[in-house]
Amino acid sequence: MRDEVKTGLPRAARVTRPALPILLTGVFALVLLTVAGLIVLENYRNALKEGEARALSSAHVVAAHLEWMIEASDQALRRIETEVGDRPIDASPNLAADLLRAVGQLPAGFQYSLLDDAGVVRFSSAGGDALGSISDSQNERAFFARLRDGQELTFTRLLDNERAGKPSFTVARRIDRNGIFRGVASITIPNESLDGFWASMGLGPNSTILIIRDDGWLIARRPAATRPIDLSTTAWYPMTRQMSSGFYHSPVSPIDGHARIVAFWKVSGWPLIALAAIARQEILDQFWRNLFSDALVMLPLMALLVLGAFWINRLLYRTAVRNEELEQAVERNRFLLREIHHRVKNNLQAVLALVRLQALPVDARDDMTRRIAAMIAVHEQIYQNDQFEQVEVAPYATKLINDIASGYETPVVLNLRLQALTVDREQALPLGMIINEVVSNSFKYAFVGRQSGKLSVELGEDGDNLSLVIRDDGPGIEAFNRTGGMGSKLIANFVKQLGGHFTTHNDGGAVFSLEVPRVRAPQQAA
């Protein structure tokens, strides 16, 4: 019965798109986005830190400017006090001229006044409209009362001086002689004096500068407030009780509702605090502009990265499809070669069956049967192990020798020392036929009529050659030589086909030695 071969058609293409490039691109993009996010966050924090530093330095500048302005005003007030001396405080022309000479040139918009001990304005640089009693003004009465009651210097709140006719604050100094209160000298500073100074700082349209009294009341602001404001209730004011300078992020301004970074700086030597408040939006506008310009660079790079990933994925997919097609072709060829060797083996088995049916001499029929069996064995070794280029010699030779030994009744001890090595498929059949002929001769002539025997077969590598030694314990080579005939001719022809050489001699029995090059020369292969 013919053996069934392992069959299997090439599997259908099931190529999936390689996920590794997409995965790596996704991971890289995620890492890039994470790094970009961290950079954006860090730049955002740096923008706020720069805003804090700018606000604090601006508050310091405002404090320095205010210190100079108050120093100049106080010196003018002291000169007024000196000029008054022991003279009565009245509206005499001589006193007015002396005051004008004593005060000198004040900044534009500054006005000075002189009040007597009853609170009547006896002289004002603003003219006659500002003269008269302050008794009808509650706010003016309050600052006058503080000086009358002993306070040496005071500052009014913003909008307290109603006579000025516009937002302003007043610096007033007590005038006394020998501990007796004689009147008040004051300088009114318009709120608009901050406008030019604010514009020179370039803080932004929604930013502001402020001056507050140490008790928290607003005395000046740009832009001007429309009502007196107590800032002692704000979140940043308690910081002024503990530090001489600092900053605070104000989410909502109590005056106009803007979110700002508020920095404060105490004015040295005066009960005043200078503030610079920069709108957060103006600080972040530059940050967003920088972010937009960075995005114009990063987004195209990200797009190129994604396109590159898809392009690489497409190339890899095409390569995978091509590899799959090649694998299918190789599998198809392997299947066809397996089928060819299987059919050759089956055909040889059919020939073997026909030989056994022929009326031939027993020895000739047995020899032919063994030779055909050797051919069958090599094809069986090839297709069963898918060894189409190289054939493992050891299992092939073992099968041949065991099959020959099973055909004889004489019990022979087999000593097989076969090294695990492979030979070219074109060398496998001649080598198997040589083993078949030599071992068959040993069984026919060395062990005939004996109760037992020994046969050893050694196969291994000797440098670049393959070495085969077959030894029996029979009568020797003379009996072998007397046989002559087909077997000897086949051995000689197969050795020649392999490009090797062999020798025979006696050493306690017949010894057959064969040397075959592992790699055949091209002309030998032809």
XYZ file of C-alpha atoms in Angstrom, residues 6-503:
498
model
C 1.851 15.188 4.516
C -0.026 17.634 2.360
C -1.222 21.155 2.781
C -1.965 23.937 0.377
C -0.400 27.355 0.952
C -2.433 29.325 3.418
C -4.358 32.347 2.199
C -2.779 35.695 2.760
C -3.723 37.085 6.126
C -1.400 40.041 6.242
C -2.201 42.576 8.914
C -0.841 46.055 8.902
C 2.214 46.346 11.170
C 1.171 48.038 14.365
C 4.668 48.782 15.681
C 5.314 51.943 13.597
C 1.909 53.372 14.520
C 2.437 52.409 18.153
C 5.920 53.945 18.233
C 4.617 57.053 16.484
C 1.791 57.302 19.014
C 4.212 56.882 21.914
C 6.606 59.411 20.404
C 3.761 61.838 19.729
C 2.494 61.355 23.300
C 5.978 61.964 24.695
C 6.368 64.974 22.414
C 2.996 66.358 23.474
C 3.850 65.738 27.120
C 7.180 67.517 26.758
C 5.477 70.311 24.807
C 2.831 70.573 27.539
C 5.503 70.761 30.222
C 7.345 73.403 28.213
C 4.121 75.377 27.752
C 3.375 75.082 31.474
C 6.899 76.169 32.342
C 6.703 79.101 29.923
C 3.327 80.028 31.435
C 4.841 80.026 34.907
C 7.857 81.969 33.677
C 5.560 84.551 32.076
C 3.778 85.008 35.401
C 7.113 85.171 37.228
C 8.313 87.811 34.788
C 5.048 89.688 35.392
C 5.575 89.460 39.152
C 9.135 90.714 38.846
C 8.046 93.513 36.520
C 5.211 94.553 38.829
C 7.537 94.546 41.839
C 10.193 96.608 40.080
C 7.498 99.009 38.863
C 6.192 99.391 42.425
C 9.742 100.189 43.507
C 10.007 102.867 40.811
C 6.660 104.343 41.850
C 7.795 104.378 45.477
C 11.018 106.142 44.550
C 9.136 108.715 42.447
C 6.598 109.249 45.227
C 9.347 109.622 47.815
C 10.949 112.372 45.728
C 7.575 114.066 45.206
C 6.645 114.001 48.909
C 10.135 115.141 49.929
C 9.847 118.110 47.552
C 6.362 118.925 48.839
C 7.415 118.670 52.499
C 10.403 120.952 51.888
C 8.029 123.480 50.328
C 5.727 123.213 53.354
C 8.675 123.719 55.698
C 9.714 126.818 53.777
C 6.163 128.143 54.113
C 6.321 127.510 57.860
C 9.658 129.311 58.083
C 8.419 132.249 56.026
C 5.330 132.689 58.211
C 7.486 132.871 61.326
C 5.821 134.940 64.017
C 3.721 136.955 61.598
C -0.036 136.665 61.731
C -1.587 134.390 59.142
C -3.770 136.641 57.028
C -4.356 137.658 53.443
C -1.820 140.476 53.372
C -0.128 141.055 49.977
C 3.291 141.030 51.614
C 2.748 137.556 53.062
C 1.464 136.288 49.730
C 4.566 137.582 47.929
C 6.861 136.095 50.546
C 5.113 132.717 50.260
C 5.433 132.724 46.485
C 9.157 133.412 46.814
C 9.602 130.759 49.524
C 7.764 127.971 47.714
C 9.455 128.538 44.397
C 8.527 126.580 41.276
C 6.291 123.591 42.009
C 5.480 120.929 39.406
C 2.627 121.754 37.056
C -0.800 121.413 38.674
C 0.484 121.516 42.272
C -1.326 124.071 44.472
C -0.365 125.299 47.928
C -2.550 126.933 50.582
C -2.207 128.553 53.978
C -4.928 128.172 56.630
C -5.194 130.043 59.932
C -5.939 128.451 63.291
C -9.681 128.656 62.611
C -9.474 126.673 59.403
C -9.970 129.639 57.101
C -7.980 129.560 53.864
C -6.046 132.831 53.956
C -3.966 132.192 50.846
C -4.128 129.759 47.924
C -2.101 129.559 44.732
C -5.374 128.544 43.035
C -6.755 132.066 43.431
C -9.663 133.695 45.204
C -12.147 130.882 44.507
C -10.295 128.636 46.954
C -10.350 131.171 49.804
C -12.751 130.868 52.652
C -13.643 128.571 55.502
C -13.368 124.777 55.266
C -16.020 124.313 57.888
C -18.544 123.249 55.280
C -16.433 120.290 54.124
C -16.495 117.264 56.438
C -13.449 115.621 54.841
C -11.392 118.805 55.012
C -12.454 119.355 58.599
C -11.184 115.860 59.430
C -7.627 116.410 58.178
C -7.566 119.945 59.712
C -8.711 118.512 63.064
C -5.922 115.935 63.044
C -3.298 118.629 62.594
C -4.943 120.944 65.144
C -4.994 118.109 67.653
C -1.228 117.629 67.384
C -0.445 115.514 64.303
C 2.550 117.028 62.525
C 1.879 115.845 58.959
C -1.113 114.229 57.287
C -2.318 113.046 53.894
C -5.897 113.299 52.738
C -7.728 110.593 50.869
C -8.420 110.832 47.173
C -11.310 113.258 46.508
C -11.241 114.677 50.062
C -10.251 118.128 48.776
C -13.489 119.250 47.209
C -12.159 122.754 46.590
C -9.607 121.413 44.059
C -12.439 120.631 41.648
C -10.766 117.481 40.331
C -9.353 114.238 41.791
C -6.385 115.030 43.998
C -4.888 114.526 47.438
C -3.368 116.965 49.908
C -0.198 116.906 51.962
C -0.654 119.196 55.014
C 1.760 120.249 57.756
C 0.935 121.821 61.160
C 2.322 125.302 61.893
C 2.920 126.187 65.503
C 5.055 128.499 67.604
C 6.146 127.610 71.111
C 3.658 124.730 71.145
C 0.747 126.959 70.121
C -1.183 125.898 67.011
C -1.227 128.745 64.497
C -2.432 127.159 61.247
C -1.839 124.684 58.433
C 0.279 124.754 55.276
C -0.842 122.342 52.548
C 0.045 121.289 49.011
C -2.599 119.701 46.830
C -1.258 117.215 44.280
C -3.541 116.452 41.315
C -4.219 112.827 40.511
C -3.370 113.536 36.875
C 0.276 114.010 37.891
C 0.511 110.210 37.780
C -0.576 110.028 34.126
C 2.721 111.010 32.537
C 4.687 108.897 34.966
C 2.435 105.892 34.311
C 2.770 106.338 30.536
C 6.576 106.366 30.797
C 6.550 102.953 32.505
C 4.777 101.173 29.639
C 2.837 98.776 31.843
C -0.073 98.294 29.460
C -3.469 99.948 28.984
C -5.232 97.928 31.691
C -2.448 98.257 34.239
C -2.515 100.799 37.012
C -0.409 102.481 39.690
C -1.734 103.469 43.104
C -0.709 105.324 46.253
C -2.352 104.387 49.519
C -1.958 105.585 53.065
C -0.544 103.241 55.603
C -4.088 102.671 56.947
C -5.207 101.375 53.525
C -7.094 104.412 52.170
C -6.489 105.275 48.528
C -4.969 108.715 47.974
C -4.033 108.516 44.262
C -4.577 106.193 41.349
C -4.125 106.082 37.632
C -6.758 105.965 36.260
C -8.528 107.953 38.947
C -11.202 106.366 41.102
C -14.624 107.991 41.382
C -14.993 107.548 45.136
C -12.853 107.158 48.251
C -11.827 103.515 48.628
C -10.562 101.635 51.661
C -8.156 98.899 50.458
C -7.410 97.560 53.928
C -9.997 94.828 53.333
C -8.181 93.389 50.301
C -6.360 90.051 50.446
C -2.932 91.584 49.805
C -3.142 94.405 52.410
C -2.215 92.188 55.423
C 1.058 91.417 53.605
C 2.005 95.098 53.957
C 1.896 94.685 57.741
C 4.631 92.065 57.608
C 6.800 92.939 54.609
C 8.172 96.106 53.083
C 7.496 94.798 49.564
C 5.756 91.891 47.896
C 3.191 90.873 45.304
C -0.200 89.193 45.107
C -2.345 87.733 42.312
C -5.638 89.555 42.597
C -8.444 87.704 40.771
C -10.780 90.726 40.869
C -9.929 94.365 41.490
C -12.286 96.014 44.032
C -12.182 99.168 41.897
C -12.711 98.054 38.289
C -12.966 94.238 38.395
C -9.789 93.441 36.410
C -7.544 90.516 37.358
C -4.059 91.844 38.086
C -0.729 91.061 39.667
C -0.470 93.617 42.444
C 2.983 94.542 43.775
C 3.542 96.922 46.700
C 6.546 98.821 47.991
C 6.551 100.927 51.146
C 7.802 104.483 50.681
C 10.853 105.007 52.837
C 10.315 107.564 55.586
C 6.621 108.177 54.852
C 3.385 106.432 55.864
C 2.642 105.652 52.246
C 2.632 102.528 50.090
C 3.204 102.537 46.331
C 1.509 99.880 44.217
C 1.871 98.764 40.611
C -0.812 96.423 39.306
C -0.250 94.746 35.930
C -3.210 93.104 34.209
C -2.712 89.324 33.971
C -4.121 89.333 30.460
C -1.465 91.799 29.308
C 1.228 89.548 30.785
C -0.234 86.443 29.168
C -0.799 88.083 25.791
C 2.921 87.849 25.081
C 2.896 84.267 26.288
C 0.086 83.400 23.872
C 1.859 85.178 21.029
C 4.996 83.146 21.712
C 2.937 79.980 21.974
C 1.255 80.728 18.647
C 4.611 81.282 16.930
C 5.942 78.045 18.444
C 2.811 76.217 17.307
C 3.398 77.439 13.745
C 6.684 75.529 13.864
C 5.618 72.495 15.911
C 2.354 71.648 14.182
C 3.898 71.176 10.712
C 6.585 69.003 12.309
C 3.911 66.930 14.037
C 2.022 66.632 10.753
C 5.208 65.493 8.996
C 5.784 62.968 11.783
C 2.288 61.528 11.381
C 2.552 61.455 7.581
C 5.979 59.835 7.856
C 4.586 57.200 10.210
C 1.756 56.350 7.804
C 4.189 56.282 4.893
C 6.524 53.910 6.773
C 3.514 51.841 7.789
C 2.459 51.605 4.160
C 5.954 50.528 3.074
C 6.104 47.930 5.826
C 2.656 46.682 4.875
C 3.742 46.278 1.261
C 6.879 44.497 2.431
C 4.793 42.241 4.661
C 2.468 41.436 1.744
C 5.450 40.630 -0.468
C 7.030 38.477 2.252
C 3.743 36.674 2.706
C 3.568 36.006 -1.023
C 7.143 34.722 -0.979
C 6.385 32.503 2.002
C 3.385 31.103 0.169
C 5.514 30.459 -2.912
C 8.165 28.726 -0.809
C 5.503 26.665 0.936
C 4.005 25.766 -2.433
C 7.393 24.683 -3.771
C 8.059 22.713 -0.613
C 4.714 21.011 -1.021
C 5.444 20.187 -4.653
C 8.901 18.810 -3.854
C 7.438 16.745 -1.036
C 4.830 15.426 -3.396
C 7.455 14.620 -6.052
C 9.634 12.634 -3.653
C 6.584 10.908 -2.265
C 5.460 9.868 -5.717
C 8.976 8.736 -6.668
C 9.031 6.639 -3.512
C 5.603 5.184 -4.312
C 6.697 4.436 -7.872
C 9.835 2.713 -6.600
C 7.671 0.689 -4.221
C 5.558 -0.321 -7.192
C 8.717 -1.344 -9.061
C 9.862 -3.247 -5.973
C 6.552 -5.112 -5.867
C 6.896 -6.017 -9.570
C 10.468 -7.263 -9.017
C 9.306 -9.517 -6.219
C 6.682 -11.005 -8.555
C 9.235 -11.854 -11.251
C 10.623 -15.388 -11.565
C 14.245 -14.414 -10.925
C 17.053 -16.169 -9.091
C 16.687 -15.578 -5.389
C 20.058 -13.864 -4.925
C 19.544 -11.565 -7.881
C 16.018 -10.720 -6.759
C 17.158 -10.020 -3.185
C 20.023 -7.821 -4.374
C 17.722 -5.845 -6.631
C 15.142 -5.558 -3.872
C 17.673 -4.145 -1.406
C 18.986 -1.680 -3.967
C 15.521 -0.389 -4.746
C 14.786 -0.238 -1.007
C 17.875 1.960 -0.558
C 16.499 4.341 -3.197
C 13.116 4.342 -1.502
C 14.698 5.131 1.881
C 16.478 8.254 0.675
C 13.290 9.703 -0.863
C 11.377 8.817 2.283
C 13.994 10.595 4.412
C 13.705 13.668 2.187
C 9.932 14.134 2.116
C 9.248 13.094 5.697
C 11.684 15.667 7.091
C 11.326 18.358 4.407
C 15.085 18.107 3.769
C 15.208 18.964 0.103
C 18.754 20.355 -0.075
C 20.491 18.498 2.764
C 19.880 14.974 4.047
C 20.746 13.677 7.516
C 22.921 10.650 6.978
C 22.702 8.964 10.394
C 18.951 8.105 10.446
C 19.061 7.209 6.741
C 22.038 4.831 7.201
C 20.550 3.339 10.369
C 17.331 2.446 8.550
C 19.264 0.871 5.666
C 21.450 -1.273 7.905
C 18.564 -2.407 10.108
C 16.450 -3.291 7.067
C 19.318 -5.410 5.616
C 19.946 -7.140 8.971
C 16.254 -8.004 9.322
C 16.428 -9.915 6.012
C 18.920 -12.481 7.355
C 18.511 -15.114 10.038
C 22.056 -14.908 11.373
C 22.059 -12.840 14.598
C 24.587 -10.098 14.101
C 25.609 -7.562 16.713
C 25.460 -4.118 15.119
C 27.799 -1.416 16.385
C 26.732 1.807 14.708
C 28.739 4.921 15.460
C 27.158 7.431 13.125
C 27.919 11.106 13.615
C 24.995 13.491 13.181
C 25.849 15.243 9.931
C 24.183 16.171 6.672
C 25.185 15.774 3.043
C 23.973 17.201 -0.216
C 20.897 15.426 -1.539
C 22.920 14.407 -4.631
C 25.397 12.662 -2.324
C 22.807 10.905 -0.166
C 21.695 8.257 -2.680
C 25.218 7.177 -3.820
C 26.342 7.008 -0.177
C 23.280 4.938 0.730
C 23.862 2.585 -2.197
C 27.502 2.067 -1.123
C 26.415 1.289 2.467
C 23.763 -1.062 1.090
C 26.246 -2.995 -1.119
C 29.022 -3.310 1.478
C 26.719 -4.289 4.383
C 24.800 -6.726 2.160
C 28.104 -8.395 1.123
C 29.084 -8.748 4.799
C 25.794 -10.485 5.606
C 26.032 -12.734 2.547
C 29.667 -13.782 2.825
C 31.053 -12.895 6.261
C 28.252 -14.336 8.414
C 26.936 -17.229 6.275
C 26.779 -20.520 8.182
C 27.700 -18.836 11.475
C 25.790 -18.673 14.731
C 26.615 -14.976 15.298
C 28.684 -12.107 13.999
C 29.714 -8.537 14.557
C 29.368 -5.607 12.211
C 30.494 -2.042 12.946
C 29.799 1.012 10.899
C 31.547 4.319 11.614
C 30.566 7.559 9.937
C 32.064 10.928 10.727
C 33.966 13.974 9.576
C 37.707 13.903 8.886
C 38.729 17.474 8.119
C 36.939 18.464 4.916
C 36.059 14.875 4.142
C 33.371 12.459 5.157
C 34.800 9.156 6.416
C 32.930 5.828 6.290
C 34.409 2.613 7.745
C 32.498 -0.717 7.620
C 34.105 -3.632 9.439
C 32.994 -7.243 9.972
C 34.557 -10.237 11.747
C 34.255 -12.631 8.798
C 36.930 -14.565 6.857
C 38.315 -11.497 5.168
C 38.562 -9.743 1.870
C 39.440 -12.817 -0.243
C 35.893 -14.033 -0.069
C 34.757 -10.533 -0.927
C 37.087 -10.402 -3.942
C 35.848 -13.737 -5.199
C 32.338 -12.394 -5.394
C 33.169 -9.761 -8.035
C 30.240 -8.822 -10.220
C 27.598 -6.152 -10.056
C 28.135 -5.068 -6.427
C 31.805 -4.228 -6.910
C 31.062 -2.293 -10.065
C 28.254 -0.348 -8.372
C 30.498 0.567 -5.440
C 33.268 1.758 -7.758
C 30.852 3.812 -9.844
C 29.145 5.406 -6.830
C 32.522 6.271 -5.240
C 33.566 7.881 -8.496
C 30.273 9.798 -8.601
C 30.993 11.122 -5.106
C 34.505 12.175 -6.090
C 36.056 10.070 -3.321
C 38.198 6.968 -3.002
C 37.940 3.695 -1.092
C 40.173 0.882 0.108
